[in-house]
Amino acid sequence: MATKRENYSTWDEYFMGLAMWSSTRSKDPKSQVGACIVNDEKRIISVGYNGLTSGMNDDDFPWNSIGEETNCLFTTKNPWVVHSELNAILNSHGTDLKGTTMYITLFPCNECAKAIIQVGIKKVIYLRMYDHQELVEITKSMFEKAGIECVPYNNEKTFTREEIQKKCDQMLKLVKEISS
């Protein structure tokens, strides 16, 4: 009798992999972020990535970050882009998210934390830490007060944006090779 394969992915690896794969859909030249929401039965509820809302043309809007080229909000990406966490929540199409877990490639900002709390997500697992320490502390405080568990994906390793992007690029390259 054959034995099962031993080197298969864990549930956490699988769901974080889906969040990473979702991030490859982002057109943001600086920060590609993905999210995956799952329920207690290990069923995928929704995925999302940072990008413009449906119906908006990616070519009609700027992809700069505040302060990099201009101080005018109309010519920066920030007011136009929907973060991966909110996109995943909106993509759930009204499914009850109470008690679910969200896997995210980047620690959530305070605005996304509000949405996560509001819909009842109970656990957040993130791959990389957000750069703005003050906003990180606000998000952590919000989660703590709301009873949301927020943990790094791997306590032993800190991932950089470049490391994550390299892995996502490798995945995308492999899929394109298989497809051609």
PDB file of C-alpha atoms in Angstrom:
ATOM      1  CA  MET A   1       0.000   0.000   0.000  1.00  0.00           C
ATOM      2  CA  ALA A   2       1.346   3.402  -0.938  1.00  0.00           C
ATOM      3  CA  THR A   3       1.839   6.022   1.748  1.00  0.00           C
ATOM      4  CA  LYS A   4       0.749   9.610   1.433  1.00  0.00           C
ATOM      5  CA  ARG A   5       3.104  12.263   0.146  1.00  0.00           C
ATOM      6  CA  GLU A   6       4.900  13.929   3.046  1.00  0.00           C
ATOM      7  CA  ASN A   7       5.969  17.303   1.665  1.00  0.00           C
ATOM      8  CA  TYR A   8       2.516  18.829   1.188  1.00  0.00           C
ATOM      9  CA  SER A   9       1.638  22.342   2.328  1.00  0.00           C
ATOM     10  CA  THR A  10       0.111  23.108   5.717  1.00  0.00           C
ATOM     11  CA  TRP A  11      -3.148  25.049   5.814  1.00  0.00           C
ATOM     12  CA  ASP A  12      -1.271  28.206   6.840  1.00  0.00           C
ATOM     13  CA  GLU A  13       1.191  27.793   3.954  1.00  0.00           C
ATOM     14  CA  TYR A  14      -1.665  27.189   1.542  1.00  0.00           C
ATOM     15  CA  PHE A  15      -3.703  30.227   2.589  1.00  0.00           C
ATOM     16  CA  MET A  16      -0.701  32.564   2.822  1.00  0.00           C
ATOM     17  CA  GLY A  17       0.331  31.255  -0.601  1.00  0.00           C
ATOM     18  CA  LEU A  18      -3.099  32.290  -1.930  1.00  0.00           C
ATOM     19  CA  ALA A  19      -2.661  35.742  -0.401  1.00  0.00           C
ATOM     20  CA  MET A  20       0.759  35.985  -2.060  1.00  0.00           C
ATOM     21  CA  TRP A  21      -0.633  34.756  -5.374  1.00  0.00           C
ATOM     22  CA  SER A  22      -3.462  37.325  -5.144  1.00  0.00           C
ATOM     23  CA  SER A  23      -0.873  40.079  -4.703  1.00  0.00           C
ATOM     24  CA  THR A  24       0.484  39.308  -8.187  1.00  0.00           C
ATOM     25  CA  ARG A  25      -2.712  40.875  -9.616  1.00  0.00           C
ATOM     26  CA  SER A  26      -1.812  44.291  -8.195  1.00  0.00           C
ATOM     27  CA  LYS A  27      -0.610  46.896 -10.678  1.00  0.00           C
ATOM     28  CA  ASP A  28       0.995  48.988  -7.932  1.00  0.00           C
ATOM     29  CA  PRO A  29       4.686  49.394  -8.865  1.00  0.00           C
ATOM     30  CA  LYS A  30       5.782  49.821  -5.250  1.00  0.00           C
ATOM     31  CA  SER A  31       3.640  47.634  -3.028  1.00  0.00           C
ATOM     32  CA  GLN A  32       1.727  44.537  -4.071  1.00  0.00           C
ATOM     33  CA  VAL A  33      -0.454  43.213  -1.261  1.00  0.00           C
ATOM     34  CA  GLY A  34      -2.768  40.210  -1.167  1.00  0.00           C
ATOM     35  CA  ALA A  35      -5.345  38.893   1.297  1.00  0.00           C
ATOM     36  CA  CYS A  36      -7.271  35.649   1.759  1.00  0.00           C
ATOM     37  CA  ILE A  37     -10.227  35.112   4.128  1.00  0.00           C
ATOM     38  CA  VAL A  38     -11.033  31.589   5.345  1.00  0.00           C
ATOM     39  CA  ASN A  39     -13.592  30.134   7.726  1.00  0.00           C
ATOM     40  CA  ASP A  40     -13.117  27.606  10.530  1.00  0.00           C
ATOM     41  CA  GLU A  41     -13.781  24.733   8.130  1.00  0.00           C
ATOM     42  CA  LYS A  42     -10.698  25.788   6.105  1.00  0.00           C
ATOM     43  CA  ARG A  43     -12.890  27.022   3.248  1.00  0.00           C
ATOM     44  CA  ILE A  44     -11.849  30.056   1.236  1.00  0.00           C
ATOM     45  CA  ILE A  45     -14.420  32.827   1.557  1.00  0.00           C
ATOM     46  CA  SER A  46     -12.690  35.526  -0.471  1.00  0.00           C
ATOM     47  CA  VAL A  47      -9.414  36.936  -1.785  1.00  0.00           C
ATOM     48  CA  GLY A  48      -8.315  40.465  -2.633  1.00  0.00           C
ATOM     49  CA  TYR A  49      -5.383  42.599  -3.700  1.00  0.00           C
ATOM     50  CA  ASN A  50      -4.604  46.303  -3.655  1.00  0.00           C
ATOM     51  CA  GLY A  51      -5.965  48.012  -6.750  1.00  0.00           C
ATOM     52  CA  LEU A  52      -8.561  50.294  -8.212  1.00  0.00           C
ATOM     53  CA  THR A  53     -12.261  49.568  -7.831  1.00  0.00           C
ATOM     54  CA  SER A  54     -14.108  47.651 -10.532  1.00  0.00           C
ATOM     55  CA  GLY A  55     -14.983  49.814 -13.499  1.00  0.00           C
ATOM     56  CA  MET A  56     -12.007  52.154 -13.141  1.00  0.00           C
ATOM     57  CA  ASN A  57      -9.261  52.005 -15.779  1.00  0.00           C
ATOM     58  CA  ASP A  58      -5.796  51.374 -14.288  1.00  0.00           C
ATOM     59  CA  ASP A  59      -4.231  53.542 -17.004  1.00  0.00           C
ATOM     60  CA  ASP A  60      -6.282  56.628 -16.080  1.00  0.00           C
ATOM     61  CA  PHE A  61      -4.893  57.009 -12.553  1.00  0.00           C
ATOM     62  CA  PRO A  62      -1.480  57.755 -11.046  1.00  0.00           C
ATOM     63  CA  TRP A  63       0.559  55.063  -9.332  1.00  0.00           C
ATOM     64  CA  ASN A  64       2.830  57.378  -7.315  1.00  0.00           C
ATOM     65  CA  SER A  65       2.995  57.397  -3.533  1.00  0.00           C
ATOM     66  CA  ILE A  66       2.408  60.549  -1.483  1.00  0.00           C
ATOM     67  CA  GLY A  67       5.552  62.660  -1.258  1.00  0.00           C
ATOM     68  CA  GLU A  68       7.487  60.840  -3.953  1.00  0.00           C
ATOM     69  CA  GLU A  69       6.732  63.177  -6.821  1.00  0.00           C
ATOM     70  CA  THR A  70       3.978  65.549  -5.747  1.00  0.00           C
ATOM     71  CA  ASN A  71       2.026  66.710  -2.729  1.00  0.00           C
ATOM     72  CA  CYS A  72      -1.227  66.864  -4.680  1.00  0.00           C
ATOM     73  CA  LEU A  73      -3.636  64.061  -3.671  1.00  0.00           C
ATOM     74  CA  PHE A  74      -5.142  64.014  -7.168  1.00  0.00           C
ATOM     75  CA  THR A  75      -1.807  62.849  -8.571  1.00  0.00           C
ATOM     76  CA  THR A  76      -1.031  60.127  -6.035  1.00  0.00           C
ATOM     77  CA  LYS A  77      -2.311  56.548  -5.833  1.00  0.00           C
ATOM     78  CA  ASN A  78      -3.405  56.582  -2.206  1.00  0.00           C
ATOM     79  CA  PRO A  79      -6.904  58.093  -2.481  1.00  0.00           C
ATOM     80  CA  TRP A  80      -7.782  55.880  -5.473  1.00  0.00           C
ATOM     81  CA  VAL A  81      -6.512  52.439  -4.441  1.00  0.00           C
ATOM     82  CA  VAL A  82      -8.548  49.969  -2.390  1.00  0.00           C
ATOM     83  CA  HIS A  83      -6.358  47.940  -0.027  1.00  0.00           C
ATOM     84  CA  SER A  84      -6.284  44.142  -0.309  1.00  0.00           C
ATOM     85  CA  GLU A  85      -8.039  43.625   3.030  1.00  0.00           C
ATOM     86  CA  LEU A  86     -11.018  45.787   2.085  1.00  0.00           C
ATOM     87  CA  ASN A  87     -11.132  44.235  -1.384  1.00  0.00           C
ATOM     88  CA  ALA A  88     -11.262  40.755   0.157  1.00  0.00           C
ATOM     89  CA  ILE A  89     -14.070  41.878   2.476  1.00  0.00           C
ATOM     90  CA  LEU A  90     -16.010  43.455  -0.402  1.00  0.00           C
ATOM     91  CA  ASN A  91     -15.363  40.425  -2.640  1.00  0.00           C
ATOM     92  CA  SER A  92     -17.075  38.204  -0.053  1.00  0.00           C
ATOM     93  CA  HIS A  93     -20.385  39.556  -1.425  1.00  0.00           C
ATOM     94  CA  GLY A  94     -22.140  39.753   1.910  1.00  0.00           C
ATOM     95  CA  THR A  95     -20.986  36.392   3.266  1.00  0.00           C
ATOM     96  CA  ASP A  96     -20.955  36.419   7.057  1.00  0.00           C
ATOM     97  CA  LEU A  97     -17.300  36.905   8.043  1.00  0.00           C
ATOM     98  CA  LYS A  98     -17.770  36.561  11.801  1.00  0.00           C
ATOM     99  CA  GLY A  99     -15.088  34.316  13.287  1.00  0.00           C
ATOM    100  CA  THR A 100     -13.036  34.030  10.098  1.00  0.00           C
ATOM    101  CA  THR A 101      -9.274  34.331   9.637  1.00  0.00           C
ATOM    102  CA  MET A 102      -7.566  36.743   7.250  1.00  0.00           C
ATOM    103  CA  TYR A 103      -4.142  35.997   5.786  1.00  0.00           C
ATOM    104  CA  ILE A 104      -2.402  39.165   4.555  1.00  0.00           C
ATOM    105  CA  THR A 105       0.976  39.759   2.972  1.00  0.00           C
ATOM    106  CA  LEU A 106       1.315  43.140   4.762  1.00  0.00           C
ATOM    107  CA  PHE A 107       0.271  44.161   8.287  1.00  0.00           C
ATOM    108  CA  PRO A 108      -3.026  46.074   7.961  1.00  0.00           C
ATOM    109  CA  CYS A 109      -3.292  49.833   8.220  1.00  0.00           C
ATOM    110  CA  ASN A 110      -5.655  51.405  10.743  1.00  0.00           C
ATOM    111  CA  GLU A 111      -8.325  52.038   8.086  1.00  0.00           C
ATOM    112  CA  CYS A 112      -8.387  48.366   7.066  1.00  0.00           C
ATOM    113  CA  ALA A 113      -8.366  47.408  10.750  1.00  0.00           C
ATOM    114  CA  LYS A 114     -11.690  49.239  11.118  1.00  0.00           C
ATOM    115  CA  ALA A 115     -13.251  47.143   8.356  1.00  0.00           C
ATOM    116  CA  ILE A 116     -11.734  43.905   9.715  1.00  0.00           C
ATOM    117  CA  ILE A 117     -13.193  44.641  13.149  1.00  0.00           C
ATOM    118  CA  GLN A 118     -16.564  45.739  11.774  1.00  0.00           C
ATOM    119  CA  VAL A 119     -17.193  42.520   9.820  1.00  0.00           C
ATOM    120  CA  GLY A 120     -16.167  40.251  12.712  1.00  0.00           C
ATOM    121  CA  ILE A 121     -12.916  38.722  11.474  1.00  0.00           C
ATOM    122  CA  LYS A 122     -11.316  37.203  14.592  1.00  0.00           C
ATOM    123  CA  LYS A 123      -7.761  36.406  13.510  1.00  0.00           C
ATOM    124  CA  VAL A 124      -5.244  38.158  11.264  1.00  0.00           C
ATOM    125  CA  ILE A 125      -2.049  36.466  10.104  1.00  0.00           C
ATOM    126  CA  TYR A 126       0.399  38.770   8.317  1.00  0.00           C
ATOM    127  CA  LEU A 127       3.598  38.113   6.377  1.00  0.00           C
ATOM    128  CA  ARG A 128       5.351  41.485   6.528  1.00  0.00           C
ATOM    129  CA  MET A 129       5.208  44.413   8.950  1.00  0.00           C
ATOM    130  CA  TYR A 130       3.839  47.812   7.906  1.00  0.00           C
ATOM    131  CA  ASP A 131       6.484  50.591   7.869  1.00  0.00           C
ATOM    132  CA  HIS A 132       4.639  53.329   9.775  1.00  0.00           C
ATOM    133  CA  GLN A 133       5.241  52.492  13.447  1.00  0.00           C
ATOM    134  CA  GLU A 134       2.646  54.911  14.847  1.00  0.00           C
ATOM    135  CA  LEU A 135      -0.086  53.430  12.629  1.00  0.00           C
ATOM    136  CA  VAL A 136       1.090  49.912  13.549  1.00  0.00           C
ATOM    137  CA  GLU A 137       0.570  50.733  17.230  1.00  0.00           C
ATOM    138  CA  ILE A 138      -2.888  52.158  16.519  1.00  0.00           C
ATOM    139  CA  THR A 139      -3.887  49.036  14.581  1.00  0.00           C
ATOM    140  CA  LYS A 140      -2.507  46.757  17.305  1.00  0.00           C
ATOM    141  CA  SER A 141      -4.437  48.716  19.938  1.00  0.00           C
ATOM    142  CA  MET A 142      -7.658  48.533  17.900  1.00  0.00           C
ATOM    143  CA  PHE A 143      -7.280  44.775  17.452  1.00  0.00           C
ATOM    144  CA  GLU A 144      -6.502  44.238  21.113  1.00  0.00           C
ATOM    145  CA  LYS A 145      -9.562  46.212  22.235  1.00  0.00           C
ATOM    146  CA  ALA A 146     -11.746  44.330  19.725  1.00  0.00           C
ATOM    147  CA  GLY A 147     -10.401  40.929  20.775  1.00  0.00           C
ATOM    148  CA  ILE A 148      -8.803  40.131  17.435  1.00  0.00           C
ATOM    149  CA  GLU A 149      -5.757  37.891  17.442  1.00  0.00           C
ATOM    150  CA  CYS A 150      -3.067  39.363  15.189  1.00  0.00           C
ATOM    151  CA  VAL A 151       0.069  37.294  14.638  1.00  0.00           C
ATOM    152  CA  PRO A 152       3.018  37.214  12.254  1.00  0.00           C
ATOM    153  CA  TYR A 153       2.993  34.307   9.818  1.00  0.00           C
ATOM    154  CA  ASN A 154       6.422  33.115  10.901  1.00  0.00           C
ATOM    155  CA  ASN A 155       7.802  34.314  14.222  1.00  0.00           C
ATOM    156  CA  GLU A 156      11.304  33.187  13.293  1.00  0.00           C
ATOM    157  CA  LYS A 157      11.725  35.256  10.110  1.00  0.00           C
ATOM    158  CA  THR A 158      11.094  38.819   9.108  1.00  0.00           C
ATOM    159  CA  PHE A 159      10.219  39.065   5.432  1.00  0.00           C
ATOM    160  CA  THR A 160      11.085  42.107   3.338  1.00  0.00           C
ATOM    161  CA  ARG A 161       8.972  43.466   0.506  1.00  0.00           C
ATOM    162  CA  GLU A 162      11.759  42.452  -1.886  1.00  0.00           C
ATOM    163  CA  GLU A 163      11.827  38.836  -0.659  1.00  0.00           C
ATOM    164  CA  ILE A 164       8.070  38.511  -0.994  1.00  0.00           C
ATOM    165  CA  GLN A 165       8.082  40.153  -4.425  1.00  0.00           C
ATOM    166  CA  LYS A 166      10.840  37.802  -5.608  1.00  0.00           C
ATOM    167  CA  LYS A 167       8.826  34.759  -4.513  1.00  0.00           C
ATOM    168  CA  CYS A 168       5.674  36.092  -6.192  1.00  0.00           C
ATOM    169  CA  ASP A 169       7.623  36.808  -9.387  1.00  0.00           C
ATOM    170  CA  GLN A 170       8.980  33.245  -9.319  1.00  0.00           C
ATOM    171  CA  MET A 171       5.451  31.825  -8.931  1.00  0.00           C
ATOM    172  CA  LEU A 172       4.157  33.967 -11.786  1.00  0.00           C
ATOM    173  CA  LYS A 173       7.084  32.976 -14.016  1.00  0.00           C
ATOM    174  CA  LEU A 174       6.433  29.294 -13.352  1.00  0.00           C
ATOM    175  CA  VAL A 175       2.737  29.598 -14.201  1.00  0.00           C
ATOM    176  CA  LYS A 176       3.551  31.498 -17.406  1.00  0.00           C
ATOM    177  CA  GLU A 177       6.106  28.828 -18.375  1.00  0.00           C
ATOM    178  CA  ILE A 178       3.560  26.082 -17.814  1.00  0.00           C
ATOM    179  CA  SER A 179       0.946  28.016 -19.798  1.00  0.00           C
ATOM    180  CA  SER A 180       3.106  28.528 -22.888  1.00  0.00           C
TER     181      SER A 180
END
